[in-house]
Amino acid sequence: MSRRAGSARTTSAPAMVVVMAVAVSLLTAGCGSRPETGGSDDQDLASASAHRSRQVAAAWDGSAAAAEWRSGYHPMAEVVQPPHGGLRGRADRRAYRERNFVLRGELPATWPKTGRVTWSGSPPLTRPLTAPAESYETLAGARVGDAPHLTVTGVEPGTMSLVTSRGPATVPAWLLTLDGYDSPLRLAAALPSELPASPIRPDRDLPGQPLRRLTGIAADGRSVTVVALHGVCDDGPAVDVLETAGSAVLSALVKSREDGGTCTKQGKLEEVTVKLARPLGDRVLLDAHTGRPIAYR
């Protein structure tokens, strides 16, 4: 089943705007110029996208790569969880956003080198654990002067609940005690599994751009939010979805300008929420351009 998420999507709100020099392919496919395919229009681009999506789905469905994906540990949600109830006040929220942390406690000197990720009704998986110092360094940036900060007074091992490619899981975590908070900040300690090698090569000739990342999955699994790149003077990104029993293939296109005008080499990153016909479940979420799973970032 192929469904279009563009003008029909429920949400398409800019998450951030990044002005950058981009490849000529973006200027051609994303800024109103027509590709040299004998006068093709948006419908022709959508047709090419749908054809590629079918190829990607056929390559993945029932493949060894899909089986490897489903047997691994792949986070599909944020691996850092603030204290229960969230951060209090503008200063603390700014400190968290800017990664301003101060460590005034001791990091554990010894720790287990492996831990078990567990699922309900699915076999557990043993994964290497990151060291407390390494985990803390990934969380805390370089504090700037007198900017607001969060103070870490202790770190201890624990667990956290996390959405993964195999559904909700209990994951080993480092629990960071924050000054002024009754519950800890949780940071996943288990290293994710490596992404399986794709059974299909990337298609560098497909118009549009690969999706940048997955930023969220709805609680009911019936929609996903991804970040797409498009030109500053086109009509915005559209994301097509092809759903099968084993996968959901997303393909990002851009809607060309009606006036066919020229455009500068600039781009925007924009969040697009795509509705699915049924919950994603353990189906593989794939990008049509790369032929690879869309990772959470």
mmCIF file of C-alpha atoms in Angstrom:
data_model
loop_
_atom_site.group_PDB
_atom_site.id
_atom_site.type_symbol
_atom_site.label_atom_id
_atom_site.label_comp_id
_atom_site.label_asym_id
_atom_site.label_seq_id
_atom_site.Cartn_x
_atom_site.Cartn_y
_atom_site.Cartn_z
ATOM 1 C CA MET A 1 0.000 0.000 0.000
ATOM 2 C CA SER A 2 1.452 3.346 -1.001
ATOM 3 C CA ARG A 3 0.280 6.520 0.699
ATOM 4 C CA ARG A 4 1.388 10.118 0.214
ATOM 5 C CA ALA A 5 2.323 12.342 3.119
ATOM 6 C CA GLY A 6 2.728 15.864 1.878
ATOM 7 C CA SER A 7 -0.260 18.119 1.695
ATOM 8 C CA ALA A 8 -2.193 15.263 3.289
ATOM 9 C CA ARG A 9 0.077 14.889 6.316
ATOM 10 C CA THR A 10 -1.176 15.900 9.734
ATOM 11 C CA THR A 11 1.926 17.806 10.769
ATOM 12 C CA SER A 12 4.673 19.556 8.849
ATOM 13 C CA ALA A 13 6.185 22.093 11.210
ATOM 14 C CA PRO A 14 9.694 23.445 10.759
ATOM 15 C CA ALA A 15 11.945 21.973 13.433
ATOM 16 C CA MET A 16 15.004 23.926 12.441
ATOM 17 C CA VAL A 17 16.337 25.810 9.477
ATOM 18 C CA VAL A 18 19.869 25.245 8.322
ATOM 19 C CA VAL A 19 21.275 27.323 5.485
ATOM 20 C CA MET A 20 23.939 25.358 3.724
ATOM 21 C CA ALA A 21 25.629 24.778 0.420
ATOM 22 C CA VAL A 22 24.050 21.665 -1.046
ATOM 23 C CA ALA A 23 24.701 19.498 -4.037
ATOM 24 C CA VAL A 24 23.533 20.456 -7.484
ATOM 25 C CA SER A 25 21.060 17.589 -7.232
ATOM 26 C CA LEU A 26 19.127 19.545 -4.606
ATOM 27 C CA LEU A 27 19.081 22.584 -6.865
ATOM 28 C CA THR A 28 17.732 20.431 -9.681
ATOM 29 C CA ALA A 29 15.234 18.317 -7.790
ATOM 30 C CA GLY A 30 14.300 20.673 -4.992
ATOM 31 C CA CYS A 31 14.262 24.210 -6.335
ATOM 32 C CA GLY A 32 11.887 24.155 -9.238
ATOM 33 C CA SER A 33 14.058 23.077 -12.178
ATOM 34 C CA ARG A 34 12.849 20.058 -14.092
ATOM 35 C CA PRO A 35 15.036 16.959 -14.410
ATOM 36 C CA GLU A 36 15.956 16.033 -17.953
ATOM 37 C CA THR A 37 13.496 13.183 -18.346
ATOM 38 C CA GLY A 38 11.436 14.399 -21.249
ATOM 39 C CA GLY A 39 9.284 16.952 -19.448
ATOM 40 C CA SER A 40 8.540 14.932 -16.333
ATOM 41 C CA ASP A 41 6.527 16.625 -13.599
ATOM 42 C CA ASP A 42 5.722 15.924 -9.973
ATOM 43 C CA GLN A 43 3.642 12.877 -10.932
ATOM 44 C CA ASP A 44 6.604 11.380 -12.784
ATOM 45 C CA LEU A 45 8.827 11.975 -9.778
ATOM 46 C CA ALA A 46 6.259 10.311 -7.519
ATOM 47 C CA SER A 47 6.115 7.365 -9.911
ATOM 48 C CA ALA A 48 9.895 6.947 -9.834
ATOM 49 C CA SER A 49 9.782 7.182 -6.041
ATOM 50 C CA ALA A 50 7.074 4.526 -5.803
ATOM 51 C CA HIS A 51 9.050 2.194 -8.091
ATOM 52 C CA ARG A 52 12.164 2.560 -5.952
ATOM 53 C CA SER A 53 10.165 1.989 -2.759
ATOM 54 C CA ARG A 54 8.821 -1.282 -4.153
ATOM 55 C CA GLN A 55 12.369 -2.384 -4.960
ATOM 56 C CA VAL A 56 13.559 -1.571 -1.423
ATOM 57 C CA ALA A 57 10.612 -3.359 0.198
ATOM 58 C CA ALA A 58 11.125 -6.434 -1.990
ATOM 59 C CA ALA A 59 14.827 -6.555 -1.084
ATOM 60 C CA TRP A 60 14.222 -6.267 2.674
ATOM 61 C CA ASP A 61 11.043 -8.256 3.276
ATOM 62 C CA GLY A 62 12.002 -11.746 4.412
ATOM 63 C CA SER A 63 15.736 -11.006 4.107
ATOM 64 C CA ALA A 64 18.552 -11.938 6.436
ATOM 65 C CA ALA A 65 19.083 -8.218 7.037
ATOM 66 C CA ALA A 66 15.501 -7.845 8.283
ATOM 67 C CA ALA A 67 15.931 -10.838 10.594
ATOM 68 C CA GLU A 68 19.163 -9.315 11.933
ATOM 69 C CA TRP A 69 17.402 -5.985 12.506
ATOM 70 C CA ARG A 70 14.600 -7.652 14.480
ATOM 71 C CA SER A 71 17.005 -9.644 16.633
ATOM 72 C CA GLY A 72 19.115 -6.610 17.572
ATOM 73 C CA TYR A 73 18.827 -3.696 19.961
ATOM 74 C CA HIS A 74 18.069 -0.491 18.060
ATOM 75 C CA PRO A 75 16.736 2.477 20.072
ATOM 76 C CA MET A 76 13.862 4.299 18.365
ATOM 77 C CA ALA A 77 13.436 7.033 20.970
ATOM 78 C CA GLU A 78 15.536 9.396 23.060
ATOM 79 C CA VAL A 79 18.172 7.534 25.098
ATOM 80 C CA VAL A 80 18.341 10.348 27.676
ATOM 81 C CA GLN A 81 15.323 10.822 29.938
ATOM 82 C CA PRO A 82 15.025 13.852 32.275
ATOM 83 C CA PRO A 83 13.839 13.386 35.867
ATOM 84 C CA HIS A 84 10.241 12.343 36.390
ATOM 85 C CA GLY A 85 7.997 15.341 35.876
ATOM 86 C CA GLY A 86 10.549 17.107 33.689
ATOM 87 C CA LEU A 87 12.981 19.893 34.369
ATOM 88 C CA ARG A 88 11.816 22.824 36.467
ATOM 89 C CA GLY A 89 12.251 26.380 35.343
ATOM 90 C CA ARG A 90 13.654 28.089 32.290
ATOM 91 C CA ALA A 91 17.244 28.043 33.566
ATOM 92 C CA ASP A 92 17.300 24.259 34.088
ATOM 93 C CA ARG A 93 15.698 23.640 30.706
ATOM 94 C CA ARG A 94 18.277 25.865 29.061
ATOM 95 C CA ALA A 95 21.110 24.095 30.874
ATOM 96 C CA TYR A 96 19.793 20.721 29.668
ATOM 97 C CA ARG A 97 19.359 21.967 26.115
ATOM 98 C CA GLU A 98 22.876 23.433 26.042
ATOM 99 C CA ARG A 99 24.385 20.400 27.840
ATOM 100 C CA ASN A 100 25.721 22.454 30.739
ATOM 101 C CA PHE A 101 26.408 19.976 33.543
ATOM 102 C CA VAL A 102 28.760 20.187 36.533
ATOM 103 C CA LEU A 103 29.940 16.959 38.182
ATOM 104 C CA ARG A 104 30.308 17.199 41.968
ATOM 105 C CA GLY A 105 29.950 13.530 42.773
ATOM 106 C CA GLU A 106 32.071 10.458 42.130
ATOM 107 C CA LEU A 107 31.737 8.308 39.056
ATOM 108 C CA PRO A 108 31.686 4.543 39.751
ATOM 109 C CA ALA A 109 35.220 3.107 39.711
ATOM 110 C CA THR A 110 33.994 -0.342 38.657
ATOM 111 C CA TRP A 111 30.963 -1.371 36.654
ATOM 112 C CA PRO A 112 29.588 -4.390 34.774
ATOM 113 C CA LYS A 113 30.953 -4.582 31.261
ATOM 114 C CA THR A 114 27.748 -6.117 29.844
ATOM 115 C CA GLY A 115 24.037 -5.926 30.601
ATOM 116 C CA ARG A 116 20.788 -7.463 29.411
ATOM 117 C CA VAL A 117 18.200 -5.655 27.335
ATOM 118 C CA THR A 118 14.851 -7.349 27.951
ATOM 119 C CA TRP A 119 11.525 -7.358 26.112
ATOM 120 C CA SER A 120 8.158 -8.788 27.079
ATOM 121 C CA GLY A 121 7.583 -12.000 25.127
ATOM 122 C CA SER A 122 10.941 -11.784 23.330
ATOM 123 C CA PRO A 123 14.360 -13.268 24.161
ATOM 124 C CA PRO A 124 16.726 -10.914 26.040
ATOM 125 C CA LEU A 125 19.914 -9.632 24.471
ATOM 126 C CA THR A 126 23.263 -9.097 26.180
ATOM 127 C CA ARG A 127 25.014 -5.901 25.074
ATOM 128 C CA PRO A 128 28.262 -4.148 26.044
ATOM 129 C CA LEU A 129 27.811 -1.238 28.449
ATOM 130 C CA THR A 130 29.467 2.151 28.158
ATOM 131 C CA ALA A 131 31.695 3.267 31.006
ATOM 132 C CA PRO A 132 30.186 5.850 33.384
ATOM 133 C CA ALA A 133 32.789 8.464 32.382
ATOM 134 C CA GLU A 134 32.188 7.883 28.696
ATOM 135 C CA SER A 135 28.420 8.107 29.154
ATOM 136 C CA TYR A 136 28.761 11.318 31.135
ATOM 137 C CA GLU A 137 31.014 12.857 28.482
ATOM 138 C CA THR A 138 28.434 12.179 25.768
ATOM 139 C CA LEU A 139 25.851 14.030 27.856
ATOM 140 C CA ALA A 140 27.821 16.989 29.183
ATOM 141 C CA GLY A 141 29.287 19.637 26.923
ATOM 142 C CA ALA A 142 31.852 22.258 27.860
ATOM 143 C CA ARG A 143 30.262 24.585 30.390
ATOM 144 C CA VAL A 144 30.300 28.232 29.304
ATOM 145 C CA GLY A 145 31.107 30.794 32.011
ATOM 146 C CA ASP A 146 28.209 31.693 34.252
ATOM 147 C CA ALA A 147 25.562 30.044 32.051
ATOM 148 C CA PRO A 148 22.853 28.075 33.909
ATOM 149 C CA HIS A 149 23.929 24.541 34.740
ATOM 150 C CA LEU A 150 22.678 21.300 36.269
ATOM 151 C CA THR A 151 24.735 19.775 39.060
ATOM 152 C CA VAL A 152 25.305 16.009 39.078
ATOM 153 C CA THR A 153 25.894 14.782 42.625
ATOM 154 C CA GLY A 154 26.018 11.033 41.996
ATOM 155 C CA VAL A 155 25.915 8.286 39.374
ATOM 156 C CA GLU A 156 24.738 4.719 39.886
ATOM 157 C CA PRO A 157 23.628 1.805 37.675
ATOM 158 C CA GLY A 158 19.943 1.135 37.040
ATOM 159 C CA THR A 159 17.470 0.607 34.227
ATOM 160 C CA MET A 160 15.130 2.613 32.043
ATOM 161 C CA SER A 161 12.235 1.891 29.677
ATOM 162 C CA LEU A 162 12.980 2.654 26.042
ATOM 163 C CA VAL A 163 11.189 2.210 22.715
ATOM 164 C CA THR A 164 13.235 0.017 20.372
ATOM 165 C CA SER A 165 12.864 -1.658 17.007
ATOM 166 C CA ARG A 166 11.460 -4.681 18.870
ATOM 167 C CA GLY A 167 9.034 -2.658 20.964
ATOM 168 C CA PRO A 168 9.339 -1.339 24.546
ATOM 169 C CA ALA A 169 12.413 -2.654 26.357
ATOM 170 C CA THR A 170 14.025 -2.447 29.775
ATOM 171 C CA VAL A 171 17.567 -1.223 29.179
ATOM 172 C CA PRO A 172 20.594 -0.921 31.501
ATOM 173 C CA ALA A 173 21.147 2.753 32.313
ATOM 174 C CA TRP A 174 23.200 5.163 34.331
ATOM 175 C CA LEU A 175 21.127 7.096 36.833
ATOM 176 C CA LEU A 176 22.409 10.625 37.425
ATOM 177 C CA THR A 177 21.291 12.317 40.612
ATOM 178 C CA LEU A 178 20.698 16.026 40.006
ATOM 179 C CA ASP A 179 20.885 18.616 42.741
ATOM 180 C CA GLY A 180 17.346 19.714 43.618
ATOM 181 C CA TYR A 181 15.549 16.740 42.039
ATOM 182 C CA ASP A 182 14.036 13.702 43.733
ATOM 183 C CA SER A 183 14.252 11.410 40.691
ATOM 184 C CA PRO A 184 17.333 10.831 38.512
ATOM 185 C CA LEU A 185 18.164 11.662 34.929
ATOM 186 C CA ARG A 186 18.479 8.356 33.070
ATOM 187 C CA LEU A 187 21.015 7.672 30.335
ATOM 188 C CA ALA A 188 20.952 4.385 28.401
ATOM 189 C CA ALA A 189 24.195 2.466 28.971
ATOM 190 C CA ALA A 190 23.756 -0.414 26.523
ATOM 191 C CA LEU A 191 25.465 0.023 23.164
ATOM 192 C CA PRO A 192 23.063 -0.385 20.220
ATOM 193 C CA SER A 193 23.587 -3.228 17.790
ATOM 194 C CA GLU A 194 25.274 -2.430 14.505
ATOM 195 C CA LEU A 195 22.922 -1.742 11.615
ATOM 196 C CA PRO A 196 22.711 -4.725 9.260
ATOM 197 C CA ALA A 197 24.190 -4.421 5.786
ATOM 198 C CA SER A 198 21.458 -3.429 3.351
ATOM 199 C CA PRO A 199 20.453 -6.016 0.730
ATOM 200 C CA ILE A 200 20.004 -3.196 -1.823
ATOM 201 C CA ARG A 201 22.370 -0.458 -2.961
ATOM 202 C CA PRO A 202 21.616 3.266 -2.598
ATOM 203 C CA ASP A 203 19.947 4.956 -5.559
ATOM 204 C CA ARG A 204 21.885 8.162 -6.176
ATOM 205 C CA ASP A 205 19.835 9.021 -9.273
ATOM 206 C CA LEU A 206 16.494 9.145 -7.476
ATOM 207 C CA PRO A 207 15.234 12.758 -7.307
ATOM 208 C CA GLY A 208 15.042 14.311 -3.863
ATOM 209 C CA GLN A 209 17.269 13.714 -0.848
ATOM 210 C CA PRO A 210 17.641 10.919 1.728
ATOM 211 C CA LEU A 211 15.775 11.469 4.971
ATOM 212 C CA ARG A 212 18.091 12.823 7.628
ATOM 213 C CA ARG A 213 16.779 11.021 10.697
ATOM 214 C CA LEU A 214 13.828 9.713 12.669
ATOM 215 C CA THR A 215 12.796 12.031 15.498
ATOM 216 C CA GLY A 216 9.746 10.288 16.920
ATOM 217 C CA ILE A 217 7.153 7.534 16.729
ATOM 218 C CA ALA A 218 3.609 8.139 17.980
ATOM 219 C CA ALA A 219 2.591 6.258 21.113
ATOM 220 C CA ASP A 220 0.130 4.170 19.072
ATOM 221 C CA GLY A 221 2.733 3.528 16.357
ATOM 222 C CA ARG A 222 0.479 4.947 13.646
ATOM 223 C CA SER A 223 2.720 7.830 12.639
ATOM 224 C CA VAL A 224 6.424 8.588 12.461
ATOM 225 C CA THR A 225 8.208 11.938 12.340
ATOM 226 C CA VAL A 226 11.300 12.329 10.182
ATOM 227 C CA VAL A 227 13.556 15.198 9.118
ATOM 228 C CA ALA A 228 13.657 15.964 5.385
ATOM 229 C CA LEU A 229 15.834 18.374 3.405
ATOM 230 C CA HIS A 230 14.386 20.648 0.726
ATOM 231 C CA GLY A 231 15.174 23.887 -1.061
ATOM 232 C CA VAL A 232 14.463 27.313 0.396
ATOM 233 C CA CYS A 233 12.266 28.324 -2.533
ATOM 234 C CA ASP A 234 10.331 25.161 -3.401
ATOM 235 C CA ASP A 235 6.920 24.236 -2.000
ATOM 236 C CA GLY A 236 8.307 22.063 0.791
ATOM 237 C CA PRO A 237 9.001 18.359 1.262
ATOM 238 C CA ALA A 238 6.563 15.529 0.711
ATOM 239 C CA VAL A 239 7.169 12.046 2.073
ATOM 240 C CA ASP A 240 5.607 9.040 0.386
ATOM 241 C CA VAL A 241 5.184 5.787 2.297
ATOM 242 C CA LEU A 242 4.918 2.249 0.971
ATOM 243 C CA GLU A 243 3.744 -0.204 3.613
ATOM 244 C CA THR A 244 4.154 -3.970 3.481
ATOM 245 C CA ALA A 245 3.863 -6.726 6.055
ATOM 246 C CA GLY A 246 7.553 -6.431 6.891
ATOM 247 C CA SER A 247 8.501 -2.812 6.243
ATOM 248 C CA ALA A 248 7.481 0.803 5.793
ATOM 249 C CA VAL A 249 9.531 2.537 3.097
ATOM 250 C CA LEU A 250 9.665 6.348 3.176
ATOM 251 C CA SER A 251 10.702 8.397 0.177
ATOM 252 C CA ALA A 252 11.294 12.150 0.418
ATOM 253 C CA LEU A 253 10.466 14.342 -2.569
ATOM 254 C CA VAL A 254 10.137 18.082 -2.985
ATOM 255 C CA LYS A 255 7.207 19.803 -4.653
ATOM 256 C CA SER A 256 8.490 21.954 -7.511
ATOM 257 C CA ARG A 257 7.610 25.622 -7.865
ATOM 258 C CA GLU A 258 4.738 26.340 -10.176
ATOM 259 C CA ASP A 259 6.586 29.237 -11.792
ATOM 260 C CA GLY A 260 9.591 27.066 -12.627
ATOM 261 C CA GLY A 261 11.934 29.817 -11.451
ATOM 262 C CA THR A 262 15.568 29.479 -10.497
ATOM 263 C CA CYS A 263 16.773 29.067 -6.942
ATOM 264 C CA THR A 264 19.877 29.558 -4.827
ATOM 265 C CA LYS A 265 21.866 26.651 -3.421
ATOM 266 C CA GLN A 266 20.325 26.705 0.034
ATOM 267 C CA GLY A 267 18.329 24.162 1.960
ATOM 268 C CA LYS A 268 16.014 23.709 4.928
ATOM 269 C CA LEU A 269 15.663 20.833 7.322
ATOM 270 C CA GLU A 270 12.009 20.303 8.163
ATOM 271 C CA GLU A 271 10.169 17.805 10.326
ATOM 272 C CA VAL A 272 7.432 15.876 8.540
ATOM 273 C CA THR A 273 4.965 13.576 10.298
ATOM 274 C CA VAL A 274 3.831 10.644 8.175
ATOM 275 C CA LYS A 275 0.656 8.686 8.938
ATOM 276 C CA LEU A 276 0.737 4.907 8.635
ATOM 277 C CA ALA A 277 -2.167 2.629 7.789
ATOM 278 C CA ARG A 278 -1.374 0.471 10.835
ATOM 279 C CA PRO A 279 1.086 0.590 13.744
ATOM 280 C CA LEU A 280 4.736 0.289 12.782
ATOM 281 C CA GLY A 281 5.325 -2.544 15.257
ATOM 282 C CA ASP A 282 8.504 -4.476 14.474
ATOM 283 C CA ARG A 283 8.434 -3.583 10.790
ATOM 284 C CA VAL A 284 11.641 -2.055 9.456
ATOM 285 C CA LEU A 285 11.404 1.693 8.751
ATOM 286 C CA LEU A 286 13.441 2.256 5.597
ATOM 287 C CA ASP A 287 14.646 5.167 3.465
ATOM 288 C CA ALA A 288 14.064 4.649 -0.264
ATOM 289 C CA HIS A 289 17.141 6.610 -1.344
ATOM 290 C CA THR A 290 19.691 4.775 0.787
ATOM 291 C CA GLY A 291 17.882 1.453 1.102
ATOM 292 C CA ARG A 292 18.799 1.458 4.805
ATOM 293 C CA PRO A 293 16.875 1.696 8.085
ATOM 294 C CA ILE A 294 16.132 5.245 9.250
ATOM 295 C CA ALA A 295 17.962 5.654 12.523
ATOM 296 C CA TYR A 296 16.738 7.654 15.488
ATOM 297 C CA ARG A 297 18.802 10.774 16.262
#
